[in-house]
XYZ file of C-alpha atoms in Angstrom:
448
model
C -12.619 72.579 86.921
C -16.178 70.712 85.848
C -15.833 67.577 87.644
C -18.071 64.997 85.071
C -19.158 62.352 87.085
C -20.480 60.722 83.701
C -18.194 59.991 80.750
C -17.709 62.484 77.701
C -21.302 64.276 80.065
C -18.830 67.382 78.128
C -19.861 66.636 75.080
C -23.414 66.256 76.577
C -24.715 69.364 73.162
C -22.458 67.898 70.979
C -24.045 64.468 71.140
C -27.425 64.929 71.479
C -27.341 67.020 68.264
C -26.301 64.619 66.983
C -28.924 62.206 67.190
C -31.873 64.826 66.976
C -32.541 65.646 69.888
C -32.315 69.437 72.235
C -31.757 68.660 75.498
C -32.097 65.264 78.251
C -35.824 65.932 78.713
C -37.008 65.690 75.248
C -34.817 62.610 75.020
C -36.469 60.867 78.100
C -39.708 62.017 77.265
C -41.316 59.149 76.610
C -40.450 57.815 80.396
C -42.569 58.712 83.422
C -41.994 61.867 85.531
C -42.400 60.188 88.431
C -39.836 57.117 87.533
C -37.352 60.357 87.148
C -35.726 61.530 89.638
C -32.884 64.301 90.198
C -29.299 63.481 92.386
C -27.280 65.748 94.697
C -24.290 64.626 94.368
C -21.717 65.960 96.428
C -18.116 66.920 95.889
C -15.734 63.720 95.328
C -13.301 62.447 98.225
C -10.547 60.459 98.886
C -9.542 56.640 98.798
C -8.861 57.638 102.321
C -11.708 59.585 103.245
C -13.969 57.285 101.470
C -12.416 54.261 103.222
C -12.807 55.801 106.473
C -16.790 57.072 105.727
C -17.433 52.941 104.779
C -15.950 52.218 107.659
C -17.527 54.280 110.225
C -21.177 53.300 108.536
C -20.163 48.922 108.334
C -19.178 49.818 112.187
C -23.128 49.636 112.546
C -22.964 45.929 111.692
C -23.188 43.008 113.612
C -22.255 39.601 112.913
C -24.079 36.660 113.668
C -21.534 35.728 116.664
C -22.477 39.606 117.855
C -26.258 39.382 117.924
C -27.609 35.590 117.919
C -29.278 35.521 115.034
C -33.327 33.039 114.830
C -33.664 34.035 111.498
C -33.368 31.103 109.183
C -36.782 30.701 107.195
C -33.956 29.699 103.984
C -31.049 31.901 104.773
C -28.647 29.973 107.518
C -25.408 30.456 109.462
C -23.716 27.646 108.877
C -19.857 26.959 109.561
C -17.400 27.211 106.527
C -13.554 25.674 106.869
C -10.970 28.294 106.712
C -9.558 26.532 103.796
C -12.713 26.588 101.815
C -12.548 29.996 101.590
C -8.393 29.881 100.386
C -9.261 27.613 97.999
C -11.609 29.705 95.727
C -10.440 32.619 95.678
C -7.238 31.088 93.619
C -7.176 32.918 90.567
C -7.961 29.543 88.659
C -11.264 29.665 90.125
C -11.970 32.807 91.201
C -15.111 33.693 88.523
C -18.836 33.485 88.554
C -18.357 32.049 84.728
C -18.813 28.777 83.048
C -15.548 29.154 80.241
C -16.277 29.697 76.549
C -13.794 28.162 75.627
C -14.421 25.025 77.933
C -11.410 22.769 76.846
C -8.423 24.715 78.213
C -9.508 25.413 81.384
C -9.480 21.914 82.193
C -9.104 22.891 86.491
C -12.574 25.099 86.256
C -14.507 22.098 84.347
C -12.701 18.967 86.858
C -14.465 20.981 89.818
C -17.509 21.445 88.039
C -17.077 17.582 87.279
C -16.534 16.785 91.575
C -19.255 19.060 91.846
C -21.824 16.952 90.095
C -20.903 13.581 91.087
C -20.770 14.777 94.841
C -23.812 16.433 94.121
C -25.388 13.198 92.887
C -24.056 10.510 95.553
C -26.325 13.320 97.808
C -29.122 13.389 95.814
C -29.626 9.948 94.177
C -29.838 10.908 91.222
C -27.091 10.210 88.873
C -27.202 13.608 86.068
C -26.320 16.886 87.751
C -25.721 20.171 85.675
C -22.943 22.883 86.415
C -25.459 24.462 89.124
C -28.626 26.858 88.559
C -29.051 30.839 90.222
C -30.774 29.026 93.101
C -32.762 26.977 94.159
C -35.736 28.986 93.252
C -34.585 29.267 89.525
C -34.098 25.217 89.924
C -37.555 24.794 91.296
C -39.496 26.910 88.298
C -37.147 25.689 85.477
C -38.280 22.049 87.241
C -41.240 23.286 86.495
C -41.276 24.669 82.728
C -39.343 21.112 82.135
C -41.710 18.940 83.250
C -43.789 21.166 80.605
C -42.146 19.910 77.588
C -41.965 16.597 78.669
C -45.412 16.702 77.590
C -44.927 18.946 74.665
C -47.243 21.144 76.498
C -50.122 19.194 76.331
C -49.717 19.700 79.751
C -49.296 22.727 81.390
C -50.271 22.376 85.332
C -48.037 22.522 87.907
C -48.705 21.361 91.364
C -46.470 22.896 94.404
C -47.122 22.548 98.412
C -48.978 26.056 99.308
C -46.391 25.829 102.148
C -43.905 26.280 99.541
C -40.859 29.396 100.765
C -42.914 32.873 99.628
C -39.179 33.609 97.221
C -39.252 30.146 96.354
C -42.898 30.768 95.048
C -43.286 33.898 93.612
C -40.510 32.539 91.561
C -42.168 30.159 90.191
C -45.052 32.444 89.093
C -42.999 34.686 87.151
C -41.668 32.112 85.141
C -45.003 30.482 84.519
C -46.683 33.248 83.827
C -45.100 34.233 80.123
C -45.494 29.899 78.681
C -48.838 30.061 80.203
C -48.311 27.313 82.891
C -50.591 27.258 85.593
C -49.436 27.467 89.155
C -51.427 24.759 91.300
C -51.699 25.219 95.301
C -52.468 21.650 97.860
C -53.241 22.614 101.506
C -51.893 21.962 103.950
C -53.616 19.662 107.103
C -53.775 19.472 110.649
C -50.097 18.404 111.201
C -48.507 20.817 108.242
C -48.055 17.502 106.007
C -49.170 18.199 102.648
C -52.914 16.968 101.910
C -52.694 14.323 100.477
C -56.285 14.163 99.445
C -56.320 17.681 98.562
C -53.116 16.695 96.125
C -55.052 13.607 94.592
C -58.673 16.098 94.215
C -56.001 18.191 91.928
C -53.166 15.867 89.855
C -55.543 14.926 87.211
C -53.388 16.284 83.722
C -50.753 17.585 85.808
C -47.074 17.975 84.146
C -45.338 18.061 87.149
C -45.782 17.579 91.180
C -42.928 19.350 93.907
C -42.970 19.081 97.558
C -40.309 20.044 100.026
C -38.109 18.587 102.771
C -38.430 20.179 104.847
C -41.431 22.015 103.508
C -41.625 26.207 104.796
C -42.755 25.275 108.241
C -39.005 23.472 109.112
C -41.576 19.831 109.519
C -39.836 16.135 107.746
C -42.944 15.703 105.452
C -43.930 12.382 106.626
C -45.588 11.081 102.532
C -42.571 12.310 100.168
C -42.841 8.713 98.872
C -46.272 8.325 98.420
C -46.883 11.555 97.292
C -44.495 10.453 94.384
C -46.701 7.501 93.788
C -49.293 9.580 93.318
C -48.060 11.830 90.988
C -46.087 9.305 88.667
C -50.199 6.920 88.865
C -51.716 10.696 86.957
C -48.328 10.571 84.699
C -46.938 13.923 85.916
C -43.336 13.930 86.981
C -42.155 14.331 90.398
C -40.083 17.105 91.966
C -38.302 17.329 95.223
C -37.046 19.756 96.329
C -34.117 19.593 99.243
C -31.817 21.761 101.602
C -28.741 19.152 101.105
C -27.659 19.271 104.732
C -30.185 17.296 106.032
C -29.087 14.463 103.236
C -27.132 12.395 105.788
C -29.844 11.715 107.718
C -32.891 11.106 105.587
C -33.291 8.930 102.560
C -32.309 10.831 99.033
C -35.371 12.361 96.716
C -34.007 9.809 94.420
C -34.636 6.519 96.675
C -38.094 8.317 96.745
C -38.852 8.344 93.723
C -38.075 12.059 91.989
C -37.185 11.925 88.498
C -36.319 16.249 89.436
C -34.446 16.953 91.719
C -33.756 20.882 92.316
C -32.314 22.436 96.445
C -29.950 24.864 97.067
C -26.457 23.803 96.957
C -24.555 27.538 99.722
C -25.682 25.698 102.096
C -22.580 24.322 102.056
C -18.752 26.403 101.257
C -20.246 29.796 101.503
C -21.239 32.666 103.731
C -24.553 34.295 103.827
C -23.941 37.812 102.088
C -26.457 39.020 103.031
C -28.883 36.390 100.576
C -26.850 35.657 97.964
C -25.263 34.717 95.584
C -26.522 31.120 95.996
C -26.050 28.450 93.255
C -29.642 25.998 92.672
C -29.222 22.236 92.446
C -30.838 20.920 89.677
C -30.443 16.751 89.325
C -32.407 14.083 86.357
C -32.741 10.837 86.179
C -30.049 8.698 84.015
C -33.272 9.420 81.507
C -32.117 10.130 78.027
C -35.709 12.315 77.624
C -34.857 14.142 81.159
C -31.316 14.557 79.924
C -31.610 15.977 76.844
C -34.011 19.153 78.017
C -32.367 19.521 81.238
C -31.803 23.861 81.810
C -28.324 24.716 82.278
C -25.437 22.911 80.759
C -23.327 19.529 82.096
C -19.862 19.093 82.162
C -18.811 15.395 81.284
C -15.624 13.413 81.252
C -13.783 11.934 77.947
C -10.204 11.131 76.952
C -8.074 13.304 74.714
C -6.289 12.620 71.606
C -3.497 11.097 73.699
C -5.786 8.881 75.828
C -5.178 11.106 78.511
C -8.264 11.888 81.103
C -9.741 15.447 79.957
C -12.740 17.228 81.348
C -15.167 19.358 78.281
C -19.159 20.885 78.240
C -20.444 17.486 77.185
C -24.245 19.324 77.252
C -24.509 23.248 77.169
C -28.287 23.584 75.379
C -28.520 27.550 75.881
C -29.283 30.646 74.212
C -25.407 31.348 73.450
C -25.161 29.031 71.897
C -26.129 26.568 68.217
C -29.208 26.401 67.751
C -30.381 29.092 69.891
C -33.958 28.473 69.570
C -34.187 24.816 70.773
C -32.428 25.857 73.877
C -34.117 24.771 77.232
C -32.926 27.454 79.648
C -31.790 31.667 79.117
C -29.059 31.315 81.792
C -26.399 32.751 81.308
C -23.412 33.135 83.780
C -24.064 30.231 85.997
C -22.879 30.471 89.351
C -19.988 28.168 88.793
C -17.358 29.281 92.338
C -20.329 29.013 94.622
C -20.551 25.000 93.288
C -16.775 24.736 93.732
C -17.406 26.271 97.456
C -19.593 24.200 97.808
C -17.716 21.086 95.798
C -14.762 21.638 98.632
C -17.391 21.701 101.875
C -18.323 18.447 100.677
C -15.489 16.712 100.078
C -14.203 17.709 103.508
C -16.881 16.699 105.533
C -17.256 13.545 103.825
C -19.859 10.999 104.265
C -19.500 10.479 108.042
C -19.545 14.603 108.585
C -22.446 14.959 106.102
C -23.770 12.704 108.901
C -22.927 14.104 111.495
C -23.521 17.641 110.325
C -27.446 16.838 109.960
C -27.678 15.006 113.200
C -25.767 17.890 115.313
C -28.444 20.343 113.379
C -31.140 18.111 114.227
C -30.670 18.237 118.304
C -30.164 21.926 118.186
C -33.586 21.900 116.818
C -34.903 19.568 118.979
C -33.733 21.864 121.796
C -34.874 24.979 120.402
C -38.352 23.466 119.514
C -38.504 22.068 123.279
C -37.972 25.609 124.494
C -40.090 27.540 122.854
C -42.515 25.214 124.490
C -42.301 26.996 127.496
C -43.830 30.246 125.841
C -45.758 30.339 122.587
C -48.030 27.392 120.794
C -46.668 25.436 118.436
C -49.299 24.629 115.860
C -47.901 21.323 114.234
C -46.932 18.767 115.048
C -43.963 17.078 113.657
C -40.196 16.647 113.365
C -38.309 19.790 112.310
C -34.971 20.677 110.951
C -33.410 23.791 110.990
C -37.033 26.069 111.097
C -39.619 25.884 114.181
C -43.461 27.085 113.066
C -44.302 29.279 117.118
C -47.514 31.240 117.288
C -47.750 33.825 119.560
C -50.901 35.960 121.236
C -48.750 39.036 121.267
C -48.147 40.785 117.658
C -45.166 39.312 116.383
C -43.181 43.582 116.006
C -43.205 44.412 119.247
C -42.194 40.495 120.384
C -39.191 41.282 117.955
C -38.422 44.687 119.059
C -38.015 43.775 122.318
C -35.383 40.665 121.468
C -33.476 43.681 119.186
C -33.220 45.120 122.891
C -31.703 41.715 123.884
C -29.230 41.804 121.716
C -31.168 38.551 119.820
C -32.201 38.667 116.565
C -35.336 36.876 115.958
C -37.468 34.957 113.757
C -38.789 35.290 109.648
C -42.598 37.051 110.416
C -44.494 34.712 108.504
C -48.187 36.451 108.320
C -47.461 38.344 105.798
C -47.598 35.494 103.540
C -50.014 33.080 105.695
C -52.191 35.315 107.695
C -53.934 32.477 108.713
C -51.401 31.595 110.504
C -51.776 34.140 113.181
C -48.895 35.650 114.364
C -46.566 33.211 113.414
C -42.812 33.446 113.485
C -40.158 31.211 111.983
C -37.001 30.655 114.303
C -33.909 28.481 113.382
C -31.057 26.324 114.724
C -27.669 25.307 113.084
C -25.256 23.419 113.976
C -23.721 26.736 115.217
C -26.403 27.271 117.744
C -25.075 27.028 121.060
C -27.209 26.652 123.750
C -26.457 29.430 125.667
C -27.985 31.632 122.369
C -31.385 29.339 122.918
C -31.593 29.652 126.909
C -30.869 34.061 126.118
C -34.115 33.563 123.060
C -36.063 32.460 126.563
C -35.427 34.182 128.503
C -36.047 37.657 126.260
C -39.290 36.071 125.237
C -40.442 35.293 128.467
C -40.160 38.947 128.935
C -42.053 40.306 126.586
C -45.005 37.199 125.657
């Protein structure tokens, strides 16, 4: 009996004849040869055989508890309370979609409303959407939004040169089609945004962006001044933030931000090989900004009987009416990730979020102190999570040695910023144990 991996493949000849082709090769003749591959698929296996094989493959992996990891650079190991996973696995929540018949899904709408409210309190801005794909897409959408707010008369968006490289790639991809010019501002000798360079480049900018902390793990010390420079030039001020820091520093909204973006998945969601994520997007209570927000807003109102009800208040997206005026083509938002974040934030509360930030800051300080024993720290300042260090020896050799000691090292920065030399980011969170850091330093002493 012939086994067909593709449905209806037994009718291949009949289907080709119907559409006027004599072979599969002719059908795909316009595809470059280098992109066509032959697949030598093995015979099928039983479910149990597949189970055994997958377990054998998965057994090669090591968790961050079995192999301490200092990788960081945007993906971090945070502790997630057990009840978060339990609650989001309930059938009422287990979907990434915002319901199309929204009003019949009052539970999901309320959960998303709570997410918006919690994020608004954290970032210091009152209007928050029901999540973007991730920090990178939220930042890119903010760039396009600032251009729309200027009615296309300004098409320059300014970002620090030391913006996270992956977010920078996303921004440039989004900017290419609409013709938005991405202009970078240098860092100074302390790894901070160079204000003088910003002043020279800010003219005619639609928006100015900065991150807290920056890619080097440093807290930018002049965020408010950056906002003032942006506003004096008639540009919108956009701040990207790691929300786990917001229990110990001023909220971006209090520092003058018009738009705040960031990564919500640091609350309530595992690393999971880098995703899925949920992008934060918040704006001031200004009708102009609200009307140009991407995504959708969940609002609270009253139904026909006067009872509390939740609705989609704003949903200017391409799948709904007035498509030509949609602010974004975001479709499947990260509702489940956002709900998990909301549950975790609500669990921590204000005191817990403050303590979380304090513990991360303390663990980062200890990591930084010990790293000074074995490497150069190019920049001085306060670090949160990530610490940039520079070695004399090629980091590849160092990393291989760390792996041999059952330690996963840091994120190699040189491919993105070659001027920094053999630079690497090492990260700590609230889960980082003192003995892990001590083991890292002892292993580094053996090789550097």
